[in-house]
Amino acid sequence: MGYITEDKRKVTTQRLREMKQRGEKIAMLTAYDYTMAKMVDGAGIDVILVGDSASNVMAGNQTTLPITLDQMIYHAKSVVRGVQRALVVVDMPFGTYQINDSEAVTNAIKIMKVSHADALKLEGGEEILPQVRHLIEIGIPVMGHLGLTPQSINKFGTYAVRAKEEAEAEKLISDAHKLEEAGCFSITLEKIPAKLAERVAKEVSIPIIGIGAGGGVDGQVLVCADMLGMNNEFSPRFLRRYANLFETITDAVGRYVEDVKNSDFPNEKEQY
Ligand code: KIV
């Protein structure tokens, strides 16, 4: 058995900030449905991200771009129903906040009203500051996301490590400061050099959550299906697998098929 927290109070953005101040690391994972959210929350996770990676993990798309606002709301509602303690953050999907401020606000309000989630995450820096500021002004907590931002994969052309060059690293540092000034409660840094991520975490006072960004940040996030080994085709260097559910599930299903075929299931005790 892993970490068991005695503290059953709801995690808030304020409590995340206090965790950073006292050097307590923040544990975050994705979830997209009620059953997984209930297990992840019960295991003591601090933050659950209803990531737009649902587009890949749940729908089998190649990128996060196709997932719609209504699909994200469906996932978010399902997750919220399973959670008692964790802070639930929802990704605003591609195309729902980039066009202009007013569309971003309308879509953000819809997610918050319908799903009852606690906060939203938006990808990007300076380019989306007006939207970030406006959402925070109307009372919606915002998490930033810099580095490898998957909604920009068609611009990047590759999922390789970002910000290795000085100019991109300098822009990332400046964006992190701007997101903090705009009022973001936290920033996710994805797939950037560990030294750069550590520098950002030292320079800003809001919690920095890393994925493929080394151990010098304030917390870590992984895609739940990846860390549980549900997908054996994805093995980036930053991923640690805590289970091999691909094998466990395939084996269990195989045994069920065998039992049905052999008329071994159901037996006398398993019927009325
Ligand atoms: O959508 C997602 O799962 C994410 C994480 C990779 C941070 O944004």
PDB file of C-alpha atoms and ligand atoms in Angstrom:
ATOM      1  CA  MET A   1       0.000   0.000   0.000  1.00  0.00           C
ATOM      2  CA  GLY A   2       1.274   3.441  -0.875  1.00  0.00           C
ATOM      3  CA  TYR A   3       0.755   6.847   0.638  1.00  0.00           C
ATOM      4  CA  ILE A   4      -2.336   7.261   2.832  1.00  0.00           C
ATOM      5  CA  THR A   5      -3.322  10.787   3.770  1.00  0.00           C
ATOM      6  CA  GLU A   6      -5.123  11.450   7.039  1.00  0.00           C
ATOM      7  CA  ASP A   7      -6.119  14.862   5.723  1.00  0.00           C
ATOM      8  CA  LYS A   8      -9.510  14.395   4.095  1.00  0.00           C
ATOM      9  CA  ARG A   9     -10.135  18.138   3.546  1.00  0.00           C
ATOM     10  CA  LYS A  10     -10.866  19.201  -0.025  1.00  0.00           C
ATOM     11  CA  VAL A  11      -7.723  20.357  -1.838  1.00  0.00           C
ATOM     12  CA  THR A  12      -7.949  23.995  -2.916  1.00  0.00           C
ATOM     13  CA  THR A  13      -5.693  26.218  -4.992  1.00  0.00           C
ATOM     14  CA  GLN A  14      -4.706  27.981  -1.748  1.00  0.00           C
ATOM     15  CA  ARG A  15      -3.663  24.669  -0.187  1.00  0.00           C
ATOM     16  CA  LEU A  16      -1.498  23.873  -3.231  1.00  0.00           C
ATOM     17  CA  ARG A  17       0.304  27.170  -2.738  1.00  0.00           C
ATOM     18  CA  GLU A  18       0.842  26.335   0.952  1.00  0.00           C
ATOM     19  CA  MET A  19       2.234  22.930  -0.080  1.00  0.00           C
ATOM     20  CA  LYS A  20       4.811  24.660  -2.272  1.00  0.00           C
ATOM     21  CA  GLN A  21       5.698  27.038   0.571  1.00  0.00           C
ATOM     22  CA  ARG A  22       6.401  24.188   2.970  1.00  0.00           C
ATOM     23  CA  GLY A  23       8.163  22.073   0.328  1.00  0.00           C
ATOM     24  CA  GLU A  24       5.503  19.342   0.174  1.00  0.00           C
ATOM     25  CA  LYS A  25       5.359  17.820  -3.316  1.00  0.00           C
ATOM     26  CA  ILE A  26       2.069  17.833  -5.210  1.00  0.00           C
ATOM     27  CA  ALA A  27       0.847  14.596  -6.844  1.00  0.00           C
ATOM     28  CA  MET A  28      -1.386  14.963  -9.901  1.00  0.00           C
ATOM     29  CA  LEU A  29      -2.794  12.383 -12.344  1.00  0.00           C
ATOM     30  CA  THR A  30      -5.295  12.443 -15.166  1.00  0.00           C
ATOM     31  CA  ALA A  31      -8.693  10.717 -15.009  1.00  0.00           C
ATOM     32  CA  TYR A  32     -11.537  10.775 -17.474  1.00  0.00           C
ATOM     33  CA  ASP A  33     -14.270   8.674 -15.849  1.00  0.00           C
ATOM     34  CA  TYR A  34     -16.083   8.098 -12.541  1.00  0.00           C
ATOM     35  CA  THR A  35     -14.582   4.710 -11.653  1.00  0.00           C
ATOM     36  CA  MET A  36     -10.954   5.725 -12.198  1.00  0.00           C
ATOM     37  CA  ALA A  37     -11.486   9.106 -10.498  1.00  0.00           C
ATOM     38  CA  LYS A  38     -12.882   7.373  -7.404  1.00  0.00           C
ATOM     39  CA  MET A  39      -9.834   5.098  -7.122  1.00  0.00           C
ATOM     40  CA  VAL A  40      -7.320   7.864  -7.813  1.00  0.00           C
ATOM     41  CA  ASP A  41      -8.985  10.218  -5.320  1.00  0.00           C
ATOM     42  CA  GLY A  42      -9.219   7.491  -2.681  1.00  0.00           C
ATOM     43  CA  ALA A  43      -5.493   6.778  -3.087  1.00  0.00           C
ATOM     44  CA  GLY A  44      -4.654  10.321  -1.958  1.00  0.00           C
ATOM     45  CA  ILE A  45      -3.940  12.234  -5.158  1.00  0.00           C
ATOM     46  CA  ASP A  46      -3.912  16.023  -4.704  1.00  0.00           C
ATOM     47  CA  VAL A  47      -5.035  17.112  -8.174  1.00  0.00           C
ATOM     48  CA  ILE A  48      -6.996  15.251 -10.859  1.00  0.00           C
ATOM     49  CA  LEU A  49      -6.635  16.579 -14.370  1.00  0.00           C
ATOM     50  CA  VAL A  50      -9.447  15.847 -16.789  1.00  0.00           C
ATOM     51  CA  GLY A  51      -6.900  16.143 -19.566  1.00  0.00           C
ATOM     52  CA  ASP A  52      -7.680  16.575 -23.223  1.00  0.00           C
ATOM     53  CA  SER A  53      -5.407  13.533 -23.518  1.00  0.00           C
ATOM     54  CA  ALA A  54      -8.822  11.823 -23.238  1.00  0.00           C
ATOM     55  CA  SER A  55      -8.789  12.392 -26.993  1.00  0.00           C
ATOM     56  CA  ASN A  56      -5.917   9.894 -27.301  1.00  0.00           C
ATOM     57  CA  VAL A  57      -6.564   7.606 -24.344  1.00  0.00           C
ATOM     58  CA  MET A  58     -10.357   7.288 -24.475  1.00  0.00           C
ATOM     59  CA  ALA A  59     -11.133   7.959 -28.147  1.00  0.00           C
ATOM     60  CA  GLY A  60      -7.996   6.639 -29.875  1.00  0.00           C
ATOM     61  CA  ASN A  61      -7.207   9.857 -31.740  1.00  0.00           C
ATOM     62  CA  GLN A  62      -3.611  10.603 -32.775  1.00  0.00           C
ATOM     63  CA  THR A  63      -3.682  14.058 -31.152  1.00  0.00           C
ATOM     64  CA  THR A  64      -5.621  16.058 -28.565  1.00  0.00           C
ATOM     65  CA  LEU A  65      -7.058  18.368 -31.217  1.00  0.00           C
ATOM     66  CA  PRO A  66     -10.321  16.577 -32.133  1.00  0.00           C
ATOM     67  CA  ILE A  67     -11.892  16.434 -28.657  1.00  0.00           C
ATOM     68  CA  THR A  68     -14.872  18.775 -28.308  1.00  0.00           C
ATOM     69  CA  LEU A  69     -16.139  21.003 -25.524  1.00  0.00           C
ATOM     70  CA  ASP A  70     -19.143  18.735 -24.894  1.00  0.00           C
ATOM     71  CA  GLN A  71     -16.953  15.631 -24.782  1.00  0.00           C
ATOM     72  CA  MET A  72     -14.662  17.302 -22.221  1.00  0.00           C
ATOM     73  CA  ILE A  73     -17.708  18.308 -20.171  1.00  0.00           C
ATOM     74  CA  TYR A  74     -18.974  14.701 -20.243  1.00  0.00           C
ATOM     75  CA  HIS A  75     -15.605  13.450 -18.933  1.00  0.00           C
ATOM     76  CA  ALA A  76     -15.395  16.242 -16.344  1.00  0.00           C
ATOM     77  CA  LYS A  77     -18.897  15.546 -14.973  1.00  0.00           C
ATOM     78  CA  SER A  78     -18.091  11.842 -14.647  1.00  0.00           C
ATOM     79  CA  VAL A  79     -14.845  12.585 -12.789  1.00  0.00           C
ATOM     80  CA  VAL A  80     -16.377  15.147 -10.432  1.00  0.00           C
ATOM     81  CA  ARG A  81     -19.009  12.593  -9.344  1.00  0.00           C
ATOM     82  CA  GLY A  82     -16.214  10.254  -8.185  1.00  0.00           C
ATOM     83  CA  VAL A  83     -14.096  12.795  -6.287  1.00  0.00           C
ATOM     84  CA  GLN A  84     -14.295  13.949  -2.674  1.00  0.00           C
ATOM     85  CA  ARG A  85     -10.852  15.355  -1.895  1.00  0.00           C
ATOM     86  CA  ALA A  86      -8.769  16.177  -4.965  1.00  0.00           C
ATOM     87  CA  LEU A  87      -8.861  19.478  -6.828  1.00  0.00           C
ATOM     88  CA  VAL A  88     -10.414  18.760 -10.246  1.00  0.00           C
ATOM     89  CA  VAL A  89      -8.858  20.698 -13.129  1.00  0.00           C
ATOM     90  CA  VAL A  90     -10.301  20.482 -16.663  1.00  0.00           C
ATOM     91  CA  ASP A  91      -8.430  21.147 -19.907  1.00  0.00           C
ATOM     92  CA  MET A  92     -10.113  23.659 -22.195  1.00  0.00           C
ATOM     93  CA  PRO A  93      -9.982  21.837 -25.546  1.00  0.00           C
ATOM     94  CA  PHE A  94      -8.352  23.159 -28.706  1.00  0.00           C
ATOM     95  CA  GLY A  95     -10.362  25.902 -30.405  1.00  0.00           C
ATOM     96  CA  THR A  96     -12.495  26.825 -27.397  1.00  0.00           C
ATOM     97  CA  TYR A  97     -10.343  29.659 -26.010  1.00  0.00           C
ATOM     98  CA  GLN A  98      -7.904  30.743 -28.742  1.00  0.00           C
ATOM     99  CA  ILE A  99     -10.297  32.692 -30.997  1.00  0.00           C
ATOM    100  CA  ASN A 100     -11.108  35.542 -28.648  1.00  0.00           C
ATOM    101  CA  ASP A 101     -11.685  36.531 -25.082  1.00  0.00           C
ATOM    102  CA  SER A 102     -15.458  36.416 -25.226  1.00  0.00           C
ATOM    103  CA  GLU A 103     -15.614  32.855 -26.652  1.00  0.00           C
ATOM    104  CA  ALA A 104     -13.108  31.728 -24.042  1.00  0.00           C
ATOM    105  CA  VAL A 105     -15.266  33.154 -21.253  1.00  0.00           C
ATOM    106  CA  THR A 106     -18.493  31.629 -22.631  1.00  0.00           C
ATOM    107  CA  ASN A 107     -16.898  28.184 -22.980  1.00  0.00           C
ATOM    108  CA  ALA A 108     -15.148  28.358 -19.612  1.00  0.00           C
ATOM    109  CA  ILE A 109     -18.388  29.277 -17.858  1.00  0.00           C
ATOM    110  CA  LYS A 110     -20.140  26.366 -19.561  1.00  0.00           C
ATOM    111  CA  ILE A 111     -17.500  23.878 -18.346  1.00  0.00           C
ATOM    112  CA  MET A 112     -17.629  25.219 -14.780  1.00  0.00           C
ATOM    113  CA  LYS A 113     -21.440  25.423 -14.585  1.00  0.00           C
ATOM    114  CA  VAL A 114     -22.192  22.026 -16.089  1.00  0.00           C
ATOM    115  CA  SER A 115     -19.317  19.923 -14.737  1.00  0.00           C
ATOM    116  CA  HIS A 116     -18.873  21.474 -11.255  1.00  0.00           C
ATOM    117  CA  ALA A 117     -15.088  21.203 -11.686  1.00  0.00           C
ATOM    118  CA  ASP A 118     -12.777  23.387  -9.588  1.00  0.00           C
ATOM    119  CA  ALA A 119     -10.456  24.942 -12.180  1.00  0.00           C
ATOM    120  CA  LEU A 120      -9.419  25.033 -15.834  1.00  0.00           C
ATOM    121  CA  LYS A 121      -6.102  24.517 -17.657  1.00  0.00           C
ATOM    122  CA  LEU A 122      -5.155  26.430 -20.818  1.00  0.00           C
ATOM    123  CA  GLU A 123      -2.109  25.866 -23.024  1.00  0.00           C
ATOM    124  CA  GLY A 124       0.111  28.799 -23.968  1.00  0.00           C
ATOM    125  CA  GLY A 125       1.800  31.937 -22.681  1.00  0.00           C
ATOM    126  CA  GLU A 126       1.732  35.548 -23.802  1.00  0.00           C
ATOM    127  CA  GLU A 127      -0.635  34.766 -26.741  1.00  0.00           C
ATOM    128  CA  ILE A 128      -3.491  33.819 -24.412  1.00  0.00           C
ATOM    129  CA  LEU A 129      -2.931  36.265 -21.539  1.00  0.00           C
ATOM    130  CA  PRO A 130      -6.136  38.290 -22.182  1.00  0.00           C
ATOM    131  CA  GLN A 131      -8.215  35.101 -21.914  1.00  0.00           C
ATOM    132  CA  VAL A 132      -6.357  33.953 -18.790  1.00  0.00           C
ATOM    133  CA  ARG A 133      -6.813  37.356 -17.122  1.00  0.00           C
ATOM    134  CA  HIS A 134     -10.506  37.492 -17.956  1.00  0.00           C
ATOM    135  CA  LEU A 135     -11.266  33.995 -16.643  1.00  0.00           C
ATOM    136  CA  ILE A 136      -9.482  34.774 -13.389  1.00  0.00           C
ATOM    137  CA  GLU A 137     -11.295  38.135 -13.113  1.00  0.00           C
ATOM    138  CA  ILE A 138     -14.667  36.387 -13.267  1.00  0.00           C
ATOM    139  CA  GLY A 139     -13.621  33.900 -10.599  1.00  0.00           C
ATOM    140  CA  ILE A 140     -12.328  30.853 -12.476  1.00  0.00           C
ATOM    141  CA  PRO A 141      -8.971  29.509 -11.233  1.00  0.00           C
ATOM    142  CA  VAL A 142      -6.583  28.888 -14.139  1.00  0.00           C
ATOM    143  CA  MET A 143      -3.606  26.533 -14.439  1.00  0.00           C
ATOM    144  CA  GLY A 144      -1.140  27.414 -17.220  1.00  0.00           C
ATOM    145  CA  HIS A 145       0.647  24.883 -19.438  1.00  0.00           C
ATOM    146  CA  LEU A 146       3.990  25.627 -21.126  1.00  0.00           C
ATOM    147  CA  GLY A 147       6.739  23.686 -22.903  1.00  0.00           C
ATOM    148  CA  LEU A 148       5.443  20.840 -25.055  1.00  0.00           C
ATOM    149  CA  THR A 149       1.845  21.972 -25.439  1.00  0.00           C
ATOM    150  CA  PRO A 150       0.161  19.108 -27.348  1.00  0.00           C
ATOM    151  CA  GLN A 151      -2.522  21.345 -28.886  1.00  0.00           C
ATOM    152  CA  SER A 152       0.335  22.942 -30.899  1.00  0.00           C
ATOM    153  CA  ILE A 153       1.715  19.641 -32.195  1.00  0.00           C
ATOM    154  CA  ASN A 154       1.059  20.626 -35.802  1.00  0.00           C
ATOM    155  CA  LYS A 155       3.239  23.708 -35.314  1.00  0.00           C
ATOM    156  CA  PHE A 156       6.001  21.784 -33.497  1.00  0.00           C
ATOM    157  CA  GLY A 157       5.867  18.795 -35.882  1.00  0.00           C
ATOM    158  CA  THR A 158       7.308  16.491 -33.196  1.00  0.00           C
ATOM    159  CA  TYR A 159       6.783  15.464 -29.554  1.00  0.00           C
ATOM    160  CA  ALA A 160      10.513  16.031 -28.833  1.00  0.00           C
ATOM    161  CA  VAL A 161      11.777  17.976 -25.787  1.00  0.00           C
ATOM    162  CA  ARG A 162      11.010  21.719 -26.033  1.00  0.00           C
ATOM    163  CA  ALA A 163      12.986  24.799 -24.985  1.00  0.00           C
ATOM    164  CA  LYS A 164      16.456  23.325 -25.451  1.00  0.00           C
ATOM    165  CA  GLU A 165      17.475  26.445 -27.382  1.00  0.00           C
ATOM    166  CA  GLU A 166      18.086  29.659 -25.463  1.00  0.00           C
ATOM    167  CA  ALA A 167      15.449  31.772 -27.225  1.00  0.00           C
ATOM    168  CA  GLU A 168      12.645  29.294 -26.525  1.00  0.00           C
ATOM    169  CA  ALA A 169      13.840  28.815 -22.940  1.00  0.00           C
ATOM    170  CA  GLU A 170      13.880  32.604 -22.363  1.00  0.00           C
ATOM    171  CA  LYS A 171      10.337  32.916 -23.772  1.00  0.00           C
ATOM    172  CA  LEU A 172       9.176  30.079 -21.514  1.00  0.00           C
ATOM    173  CA  ILE A 173      10.624  31.782 -18.414  1.00  0.00           C
ATOM    174  CA  SER A 174       9.032  35.081 -19.401  1.00  0.00           C
ATOM    175  CA  ASP A 175       5.670  33.353 -20.091  1.00  0.00           C
ATOM    176  CA  ALA A 176       5.764  31.670 -16.681  1.00  0.00           C
ATOM    177  CA  HIS A 177       6.233  35.055 -14.992  1.00  0.00           C
ATOM    178  CA  LYS A 178       3.417  36.563 -17.065  1.00  0.00           C
ATOM    179  CA  LEU A 179       1.040  33.708 -16.196  1.00  0.00           C
ATOM    180  CA  GLU A 180       1.879  34.164 -12.528  1.00  0.00           C
ATOM    181  CA  GLU A 181       1.270  37.924 -12.773  1.00  0.00           C
ATOM    182  CA  ALA A 182      -2.028  37.271 -14.556  1.00  0.00           C
ATOM    183  CA  GLY A 183      -3.120  35.239 -11.510  1.00  0.00           C
ATOM    184  CA  CYS A 184      -2.673  31.577 -12.528  1.00  0.00           C
ATOM    185  CA  PHE A 185      -2.658  29.359  -9.432  1.00  0.00           C
ATOM    186  CA  SER A 186      -0.187  26.871 -10.960  1.00  0.00           C
ATOM    187  CA  ILE A 187       1.626  25.991 -14.192  1.00  0.00           C
ATOM    188  CA  THR A 188       2.241  22.605 -15.827  1.00  0.00           C
ATOM    189  CA  LEU A 189       5.613  22.321 -17.595  1.00  0.00           C
ATOM    190  CA  GLU A 190       5.760  19.512 -20.122  1.00  0.00           C
ATOM    191  CA  LYS A 191       8.872  17.858 -21.575  1.00  0.00           C
ATOM    192  CA  ILE A 192      11.514  20.516 -21.068  1.00  0.00           C
ATOM    193  CA  PRO A 193      15.076  20.263 -19.658  1.00  0.00           C
ATOM    194  CA  ALA A 194      15.075  19.591 -15.890  1.00  0.00           C
ATOM    195  CA  LYS A 195      17.399  22.542 -15.153  1.00  0.00           C
ATOM    196  CA  LEU A 196      15.072  24.967 -16.914  1.00  0.00           C
ATOM    197  CA  ALA A 197      12.016  23.622 -15.070  1.00  0.00           C
ATOM    198  CA  GLU A 198      13.835  23.888 -11.750  1.00  0.00           C
ATOM    199  CA  ARG A 199      14.764  27.493 -12.505  1.00  0.00           C
ATOM    200  CA  VAL A 200      11.131  28.359 -13.268  1.00  0.00           C
ATOM    201  CA  ALA A 201       9.956  26.658 -10.041  1.00  0.00           C
ATOM    202  CA  LYS A 202      12.489  28.734  -8.068  1.00  0.00           C
ATOM    203  CA  GLU A 203      11.619  32.020  -9.768  1.00  0.00           C
ATOM    204  CA  VAL A 204       7.830  31.909  -9.430  1.00  0.00           C
ATOM    205  CA  SER A 205       5.851  31.545  -6.222  1.00  0.00           C
ATOM    206  CA  ILE A 206       3.016  29.439  -7.684  1.00  0.00           C
ATOM    207  CA  PRO A 207       3.359  25.624  -7.820  1.00  0.00           C
ATOM    208  CA  ILE A 208       5.045  24.206 -10.926  1.00  0.00           C
ATOM    209  CA  ILE A 209       3.874  20.723 -11.888  1.00  0.00           C
ATOM    210  CA  GLY A 210       6.133  18.801 -14.244  1.00  0.00           C
ATOM    211  CA  ILE A 211       5.698  16.003 -16.746  1.00  0.00           C
ATOM    212  CA  GLY A 212       9.022  15.035 -18.255  1.00  0.00           C
ATOM    213  CA  ALA A 213      10.487  18.118 -16.567  1.00  0.00           C
ATOM    214  CA  GLY A 214      12.648  16.522 -13.854  1.00  0.00           C
ATOM    215  CA  GLY A 215      12.458  16.428 -10.074  1.00  0.00           C
ATOM    216  CA  GLY A 216      13.287  20.041  -9.250  1.00  0.00           C
ATOM    217  CA  VAL A 217       9.691  21.253  -9.563  1.00  0.00           C
ATOM    218  CA  ASP A 218       6.862  21.383  -7.008  1.00  0.00           C
ATOM    219  CA  GLY A 219       4.867  18.377  -8.201  1.00  0.00           C
ATOM    220  CA  GLN A 220       4.451  15.745 -10.883  1.00  0.00           C
ATOM    221  CA  VAL A 221       1.683  14.760 -13.283  1.00  0.00           C
ATOM    222  CA  LEU A 222       1.342  11.647 -15.437  1.00  0.00           C
ATOM    223  CA  VAL A 223      -1.388  10.292 -17.654  1.00  0.00           C
ATOM    224  CA  CYS A 224      -3.107   7.660 -15.523  1.00  0.00           C
ATOM    225  CA  ALA A 225      -3.363   5.043 -18.281  1.00  0.00           C
ATOM    226  CA  ASP A 226       0.382   5.388 -18.960  1.00  0.00           C
ATOM    227  CA  MET A 227       1.553   4.986 -15.348  1.00  0.00           C
ATOM    228  CA  LEU A 228      -0.797   2.018 -14.918  1.00  0.00           C
ATOM    229  CA  GLY A 229       0.703   0.346 -17.999  1.00  0.00           C
ATOM    230  CA  MET A 230      -2.579   0.186 -19.900  1.00  0.00           C
ATOM    231  CA  ASN A 231      -0.842   1.175 -23.098  1.00  0.00           C
ATOM    232  CA  ASN A 232       2.268  -0.819 -23.936  1.00  0.00           C
ATOM    233  CA  GLU A 233       3.066   1.200 -27.077  1.00  0.00           C
ATOM    234  CA  PHE A 234       4.037   4.434 -25.292  1.00  0.00           C
ATOM    235  CA  SER A 235       7.377   4.388 -23.445  1.00  0.00           C
ATOM    236  CA  PRO A 236       8.877   7.864 -23.125  1.00  0.00           C
ATOM    237  CA  ARG A 237      11.913   8.221 -20.855  1.00  0.00           C
ATOM    238  CA  PHE A 238       9.979  10.257 -18.283  1.00  0.00           C
ATOM    239  CA  LEU A 239       7.334   7.564 -17.695  1.00  0.00           C
ATOM    240  CA  ARG A 240       7.491   5.284 -14.655  1.00  0.00           C
ATOM    241  CA  ARG A 241       5.051   2.349 -14.840  1.00  0.00           C
ATOM    242  CA  TYR A 242       3.490   1.284 -11.540  1.00  0.00           C
ATOM    243  CA  ALA A 243       1.492  -1.622 -12.963  1.00  0.00           C
ATOM    244  CA  ASN A 244       1.096  -3.602 -16.141  1.00  0.00           C
ATOM    245  CA  LEU A 245      -2.670  -3.418 -16.545  1.00  0.00           C
ATOM    246  CA  PHE A 246      -2.397  -4.174 -20.256  1.00  0.00           C
ATOM    247  CA  GLU A 247      -1.133  -7.642 -19.365  1.00  0.00           C
ATOM    248  CA  THR A 248      -3.413  -8.049 -16.323  1.00  0.00           C
ATOM    249  CA  ILE A 249      -6.561  -7.124 -18.260  1.00  0.00           C
ATOM    250  CA  THR A 250      -5.670  -9.088 -21.394  1.00  0.00           C
ATOM    251  CA  ASP A 251      -4.942 -12.141 -19.252  1.00  0.00           C
ATOM    252  CA  ALA A 252      -8.211 -11.801 -17.271  1.00  0.00           C
ATOM    253  CA  VAL A 253     -10.288 -11.370 -20.439  1.00  0.00           C
ATOM    254  CA  GLY A 254      -8.530 -14.345 -22.046  1.00  0.00           C
ATOM    255  CA  ARG A 255      -9.376 -16.542 -19.042  1.00  0.00           C
ATOM    256  CA  TYR A 256     -13.021 -15.385 -19.135  1.00  0.00           C
ATOM    257  CA  VAL A 257     -13.273 -16.212 -22.861  1.00  0.00           C
ATOM    258  CA  GLU A 258     -11.774 -19.644 -22.168  1.00  0.00           C
ATOM    259  CA  ASP A 259     -14.231 -20.322 -19.310  1.00  0.00           C
ATOM    260  CA  VAL A 260     -17.233 -19.297 -21.441  1.00  0.00           C
ATOM    261  CA  LYS A 261     -16.085 -21.399 -24.389  1.00  0.00           C
ATOM    262  CA  ASN A 262     -15.512 -24.423 -22.105  1.00  0.00           C
ATOM    263  CA  SER A 263     -18.941 -23.944 -20.438  1.00  0.00           C
ATOM    264  CA  ASP A 264     -17.047 -23.497 -17.165  1.00  0.00           C
ATOM    265  CA  PHE A 265     -18.683 -20.116 -16.506  1.00  0.00           C
ATOM    266  CA  PRO A 266     -21.184 -19.729 -14.960  1.00  0.00           C
ATOM    267  CA  ASN A 267     -21.052 -22.666 -12.542  1.00  0.00           C
ATOM    268  CA  GLU A 268     -23.895 -23.761 -10.260  1.00  0.00           C
ATOM    269  CA  LYS A 269     -23.070 -21.176  -7.584  1.00  0.00           C
ATOM    270  CA  GLU A 270     -23.038 -18.384 -10.143  1.00  0.00           C
ATOM    271  CA  GLN A 271     -26.649 -18.813 -11.237  1.00  0.00           C
ATOM    272  CA  TYR A 272     -30.161 -18.438  -9.751  1.00  0.00           C
TER     273      TYR A 272
HETATM  274  O1  KIV B   1      -4.057  16.333 -21.278  1.00  0.00           O
HETATM  275  C1  KIV B   1      -3.184  15.937 -20.484  1.00  0.00           C
HETATM  276  O2  KIV B   1      -3.146  14.763 -20.077  1.00  0.00           O
HETATM  277  C2  KIV B   1      -2.176  16.891 -20.034  1.00  0.00           C
HETATM  278  C3  KIV B   1      -1.037  16.366 -19.222  1.00  0.00           C
HETATM  279  C4  KIV B   1      -0.099  15.640 -20.089  1.00  0.00           C
HETATM  280  C5  KIV B   1      -0.370  17.413 -18.447  1.00  0.00           C
HETATM  281  O3  KIV B   1      -2.267  18.037 -20.335  1.00  0.00           O
END
